[in-house]
Short mmCIF file of C-alpha atoms in Angstrom, two decimals:
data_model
loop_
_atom_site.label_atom_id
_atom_site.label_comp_id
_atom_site.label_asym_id
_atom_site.label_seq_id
_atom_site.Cartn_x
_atom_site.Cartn_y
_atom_site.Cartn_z
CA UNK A 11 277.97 51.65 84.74
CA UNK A 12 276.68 53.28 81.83
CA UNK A 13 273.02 51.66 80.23
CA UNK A 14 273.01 52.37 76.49
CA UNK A 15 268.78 52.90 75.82
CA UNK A 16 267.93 53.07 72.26
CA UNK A 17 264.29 52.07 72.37
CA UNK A 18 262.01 54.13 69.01
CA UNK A 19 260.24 55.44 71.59
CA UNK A 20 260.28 57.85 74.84
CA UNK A 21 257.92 55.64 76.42
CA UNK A 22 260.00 52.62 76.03
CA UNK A 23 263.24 54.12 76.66
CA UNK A 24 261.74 55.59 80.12
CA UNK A 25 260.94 51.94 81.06
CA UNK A 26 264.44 50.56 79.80
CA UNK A 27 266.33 53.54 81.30
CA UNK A 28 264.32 53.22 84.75
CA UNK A 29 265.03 48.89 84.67
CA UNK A 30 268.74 49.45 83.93
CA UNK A 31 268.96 52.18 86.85
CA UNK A 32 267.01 49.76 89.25
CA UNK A 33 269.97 47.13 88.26
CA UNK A 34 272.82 49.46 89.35
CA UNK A 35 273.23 51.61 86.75
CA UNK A 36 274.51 55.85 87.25
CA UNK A 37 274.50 56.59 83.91
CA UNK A 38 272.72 56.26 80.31
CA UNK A 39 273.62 56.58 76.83
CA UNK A 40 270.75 58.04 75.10
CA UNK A 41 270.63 57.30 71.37
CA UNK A 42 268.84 59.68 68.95
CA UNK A 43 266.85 58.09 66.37
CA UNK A 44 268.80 58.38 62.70
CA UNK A 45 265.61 61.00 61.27
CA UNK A 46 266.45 62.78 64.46
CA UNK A 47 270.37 62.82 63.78
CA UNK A 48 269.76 63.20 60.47
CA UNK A 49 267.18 65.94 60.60
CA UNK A 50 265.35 63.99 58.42
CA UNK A 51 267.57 63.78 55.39
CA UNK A 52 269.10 60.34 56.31
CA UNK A 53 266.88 58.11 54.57
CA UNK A 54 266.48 54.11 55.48
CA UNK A 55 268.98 52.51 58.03
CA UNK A 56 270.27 49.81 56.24
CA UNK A 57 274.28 49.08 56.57
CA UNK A 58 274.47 50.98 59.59
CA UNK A 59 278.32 50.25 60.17
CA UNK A 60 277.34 49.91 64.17
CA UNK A 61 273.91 48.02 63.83
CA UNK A 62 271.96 51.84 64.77
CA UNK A 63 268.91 50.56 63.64
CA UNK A 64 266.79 52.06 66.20
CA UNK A 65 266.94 55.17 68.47
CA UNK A 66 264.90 57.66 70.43
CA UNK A 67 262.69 59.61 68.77
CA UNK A 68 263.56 63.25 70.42
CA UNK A 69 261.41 64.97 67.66
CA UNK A 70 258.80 63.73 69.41
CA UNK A 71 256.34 66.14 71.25
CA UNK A 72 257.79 66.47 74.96
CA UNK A 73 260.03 63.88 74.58
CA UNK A 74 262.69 64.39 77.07
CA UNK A 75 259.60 64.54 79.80
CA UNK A 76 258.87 61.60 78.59
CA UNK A 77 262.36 59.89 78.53
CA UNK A 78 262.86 61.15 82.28
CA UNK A 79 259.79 60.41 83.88
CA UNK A 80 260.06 59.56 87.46
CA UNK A 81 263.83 59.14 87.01
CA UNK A 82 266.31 61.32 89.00
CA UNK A 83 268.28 62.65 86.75
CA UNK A 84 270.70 64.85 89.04
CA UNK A 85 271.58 62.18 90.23
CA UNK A 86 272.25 59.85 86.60
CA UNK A 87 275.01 61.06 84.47
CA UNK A 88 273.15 61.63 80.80
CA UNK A 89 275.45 61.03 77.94
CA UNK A 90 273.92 62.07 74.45
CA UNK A 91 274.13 60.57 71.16
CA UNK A 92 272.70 62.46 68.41
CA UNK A 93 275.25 63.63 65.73
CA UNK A 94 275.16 66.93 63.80
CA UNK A 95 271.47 67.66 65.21
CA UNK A 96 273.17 67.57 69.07
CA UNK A 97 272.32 71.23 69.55
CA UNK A 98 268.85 71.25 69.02
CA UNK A 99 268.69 67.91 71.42
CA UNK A 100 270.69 69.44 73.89
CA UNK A 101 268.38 72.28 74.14
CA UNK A 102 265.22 70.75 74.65
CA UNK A 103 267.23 68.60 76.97
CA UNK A 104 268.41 71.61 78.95
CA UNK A 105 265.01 73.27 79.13
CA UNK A 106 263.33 70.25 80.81
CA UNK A 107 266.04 69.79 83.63
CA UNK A 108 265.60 73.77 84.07
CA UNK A 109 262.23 73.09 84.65
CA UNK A 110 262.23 70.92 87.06
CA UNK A 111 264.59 73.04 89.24
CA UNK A 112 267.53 69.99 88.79
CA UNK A 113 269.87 71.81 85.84
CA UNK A 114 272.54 72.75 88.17
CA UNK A 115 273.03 69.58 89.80
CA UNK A 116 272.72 67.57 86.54
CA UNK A 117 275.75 65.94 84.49
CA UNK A 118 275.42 66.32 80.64
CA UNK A 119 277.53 64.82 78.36
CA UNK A 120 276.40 65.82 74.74
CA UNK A 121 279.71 64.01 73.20
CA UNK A 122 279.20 66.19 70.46
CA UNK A 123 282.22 64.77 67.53
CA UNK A 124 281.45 65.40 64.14
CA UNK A 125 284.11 63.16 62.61
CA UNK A 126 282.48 60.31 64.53
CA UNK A 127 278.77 60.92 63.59
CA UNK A 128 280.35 61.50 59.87
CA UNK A 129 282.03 57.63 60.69
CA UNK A 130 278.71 56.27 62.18
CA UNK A 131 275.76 57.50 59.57
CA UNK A 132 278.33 57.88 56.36
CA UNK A 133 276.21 61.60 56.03
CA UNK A 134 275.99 64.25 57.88
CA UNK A 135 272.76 66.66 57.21
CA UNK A 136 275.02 69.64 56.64
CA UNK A 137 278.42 70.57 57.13
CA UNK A 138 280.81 69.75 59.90
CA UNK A 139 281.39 73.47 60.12
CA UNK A 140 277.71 74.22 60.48
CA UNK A 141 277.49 72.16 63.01
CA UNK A 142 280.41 73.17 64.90
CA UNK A 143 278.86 76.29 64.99
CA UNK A 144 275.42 75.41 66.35
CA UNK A 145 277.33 74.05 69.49
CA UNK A 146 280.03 76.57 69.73
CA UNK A 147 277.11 79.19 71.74
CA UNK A 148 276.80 76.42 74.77
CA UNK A 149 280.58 77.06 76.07
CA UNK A 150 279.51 79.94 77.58
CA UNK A 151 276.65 78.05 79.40
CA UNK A 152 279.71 75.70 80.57
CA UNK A 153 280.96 78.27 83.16
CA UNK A 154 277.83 78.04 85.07
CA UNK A 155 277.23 74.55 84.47
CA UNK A 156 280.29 72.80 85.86
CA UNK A 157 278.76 69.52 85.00
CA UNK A 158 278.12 70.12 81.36
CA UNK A 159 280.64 68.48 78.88
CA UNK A 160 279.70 69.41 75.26
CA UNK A 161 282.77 67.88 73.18
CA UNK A 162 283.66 64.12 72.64
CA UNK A 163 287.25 62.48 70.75
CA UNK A 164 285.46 59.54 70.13
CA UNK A 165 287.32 55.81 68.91
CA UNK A 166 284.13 53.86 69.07
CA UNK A 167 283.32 53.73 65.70
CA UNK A 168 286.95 52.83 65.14
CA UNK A 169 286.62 50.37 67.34
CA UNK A 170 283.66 48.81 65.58
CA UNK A 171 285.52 48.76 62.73
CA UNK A 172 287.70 46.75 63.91
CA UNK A 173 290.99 49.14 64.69
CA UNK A 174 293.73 48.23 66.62
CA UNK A 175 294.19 49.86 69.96
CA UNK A 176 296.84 52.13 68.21
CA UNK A 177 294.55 53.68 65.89
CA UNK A 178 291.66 54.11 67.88
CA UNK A 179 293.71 56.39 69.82
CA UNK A 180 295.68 57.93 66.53
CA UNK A 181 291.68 58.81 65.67
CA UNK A 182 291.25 60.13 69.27
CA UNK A 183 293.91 62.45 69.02
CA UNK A 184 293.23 63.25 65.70
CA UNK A 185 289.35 63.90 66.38
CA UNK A 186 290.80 66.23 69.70
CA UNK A 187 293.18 68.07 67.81
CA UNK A 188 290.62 68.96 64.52
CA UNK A 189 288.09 70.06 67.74
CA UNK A 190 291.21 72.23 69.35
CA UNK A 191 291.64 73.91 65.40
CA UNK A 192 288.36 74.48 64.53
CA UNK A 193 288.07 76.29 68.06
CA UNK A 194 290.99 78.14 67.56
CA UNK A 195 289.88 79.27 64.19
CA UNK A 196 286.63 80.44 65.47
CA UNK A 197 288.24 82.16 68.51
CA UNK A 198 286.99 80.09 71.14
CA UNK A 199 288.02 79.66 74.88
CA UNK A 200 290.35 76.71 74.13
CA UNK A 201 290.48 76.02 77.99
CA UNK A 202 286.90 76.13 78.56
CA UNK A 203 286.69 73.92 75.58
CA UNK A 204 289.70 70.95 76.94
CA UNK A 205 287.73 71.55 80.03
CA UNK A 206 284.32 70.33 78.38
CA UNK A 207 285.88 67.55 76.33
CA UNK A 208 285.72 63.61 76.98
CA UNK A 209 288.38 61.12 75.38
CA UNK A 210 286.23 58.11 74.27
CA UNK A 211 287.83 54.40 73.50
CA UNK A 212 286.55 50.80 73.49
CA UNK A 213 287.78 48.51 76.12
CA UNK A 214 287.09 44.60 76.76
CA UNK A 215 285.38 42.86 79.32
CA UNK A 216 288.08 41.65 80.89
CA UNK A 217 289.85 45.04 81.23
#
């Protein structure tokens, strides 16, 4: 049961996250603010194709302390949202679960897909390929983090969009095999890379 906590700020997305854990949740998708996924060059939020209005504000000064206060988060599955700028997130991220002694133990999902941020935001704040390669480094960090997953082939925002159930998983496959190339073409570990890659799709209430 995953929580989806988008609150502006850490503050409020501790007391969400902690409420929605209390109610039987294991795991939380944390939403980056757009001037955080944008690095600032994203400008207002109007038109957002999935109604990302708000966010957390990671740029914020000890944020992820903040965000995890008095939560146990070796024990909550953490799935990140925060488009090209995932890297940088993901770091800070990793150096306050290192510091509380819990890194090992923790599951991190950064659900890092380009192609999908690119689909959410309509801009990305550089190119896919730069960003690619600011998240490339953190496979190696994989092999001693079993529980780290860096790469996502996500259909949500084809989803949202309204796509049949056909296409959302024509774009997963598509989004998986431009991840598998890019790696290739960079000479990356393509197992270590399948290995730290989630398949994302929509599914109804009822299913």
């Amino acid at each position: 049961l995953c929580a989806r906590i988008d609150a502006s700020s850490p503050e409020q997305a501790n007391a969400d996250l902690l409420e929605d854990l209390a109610g039987g949740a294991d795991a939380a998708w944390l939403i980056a603010d757009r001037n955080t996924r944008l690095a600032g060059a994203g400008g207002g939020t109007a038109g957002q194709p999935d109604g990302l209005r708000n966010g957390i504000d990671f740029g914020a000064k000890s944020a992820w302390q903040r965000v995890l206060a008095q939560v146990q988060s070796e024990l909550v599955h953490l799935h990140l949202q925060a488009g090209a700028m995932s890297a940088a997130v993901l770091t800070e991220l990793l150096a306050c679960l290192k510091e509380r002694g819990v890194l090992e133990q923790s599951a991190i999902h950064l659900d890092f897909d380009p192609l999908a941020s690119l689909a959410v935001d309509g801009i990305l704040p550089c190119s896919i390929e730069a960003a690619r390669a600011q998240v490339w480094p953190f496979i190696e960090q994989t092999k001693s983090l079993p529980r780290l997953r860096l790469f996502c082939a996500d259909g949500l925002p084809a989803h949202a969009a309204g796509a049949s159930e056909a296409t959302e998983l024509a774009v997963v496959l598509a989004s998986l095999t431009e991840t598998l190339r890019a790696a290739d073409a960079t000479g990356q570990d393509l197992a270590a890379v399948v290995a730290s890659t989630d398949l994302r799709v929509g599914v109804g209430r009822e299913v």
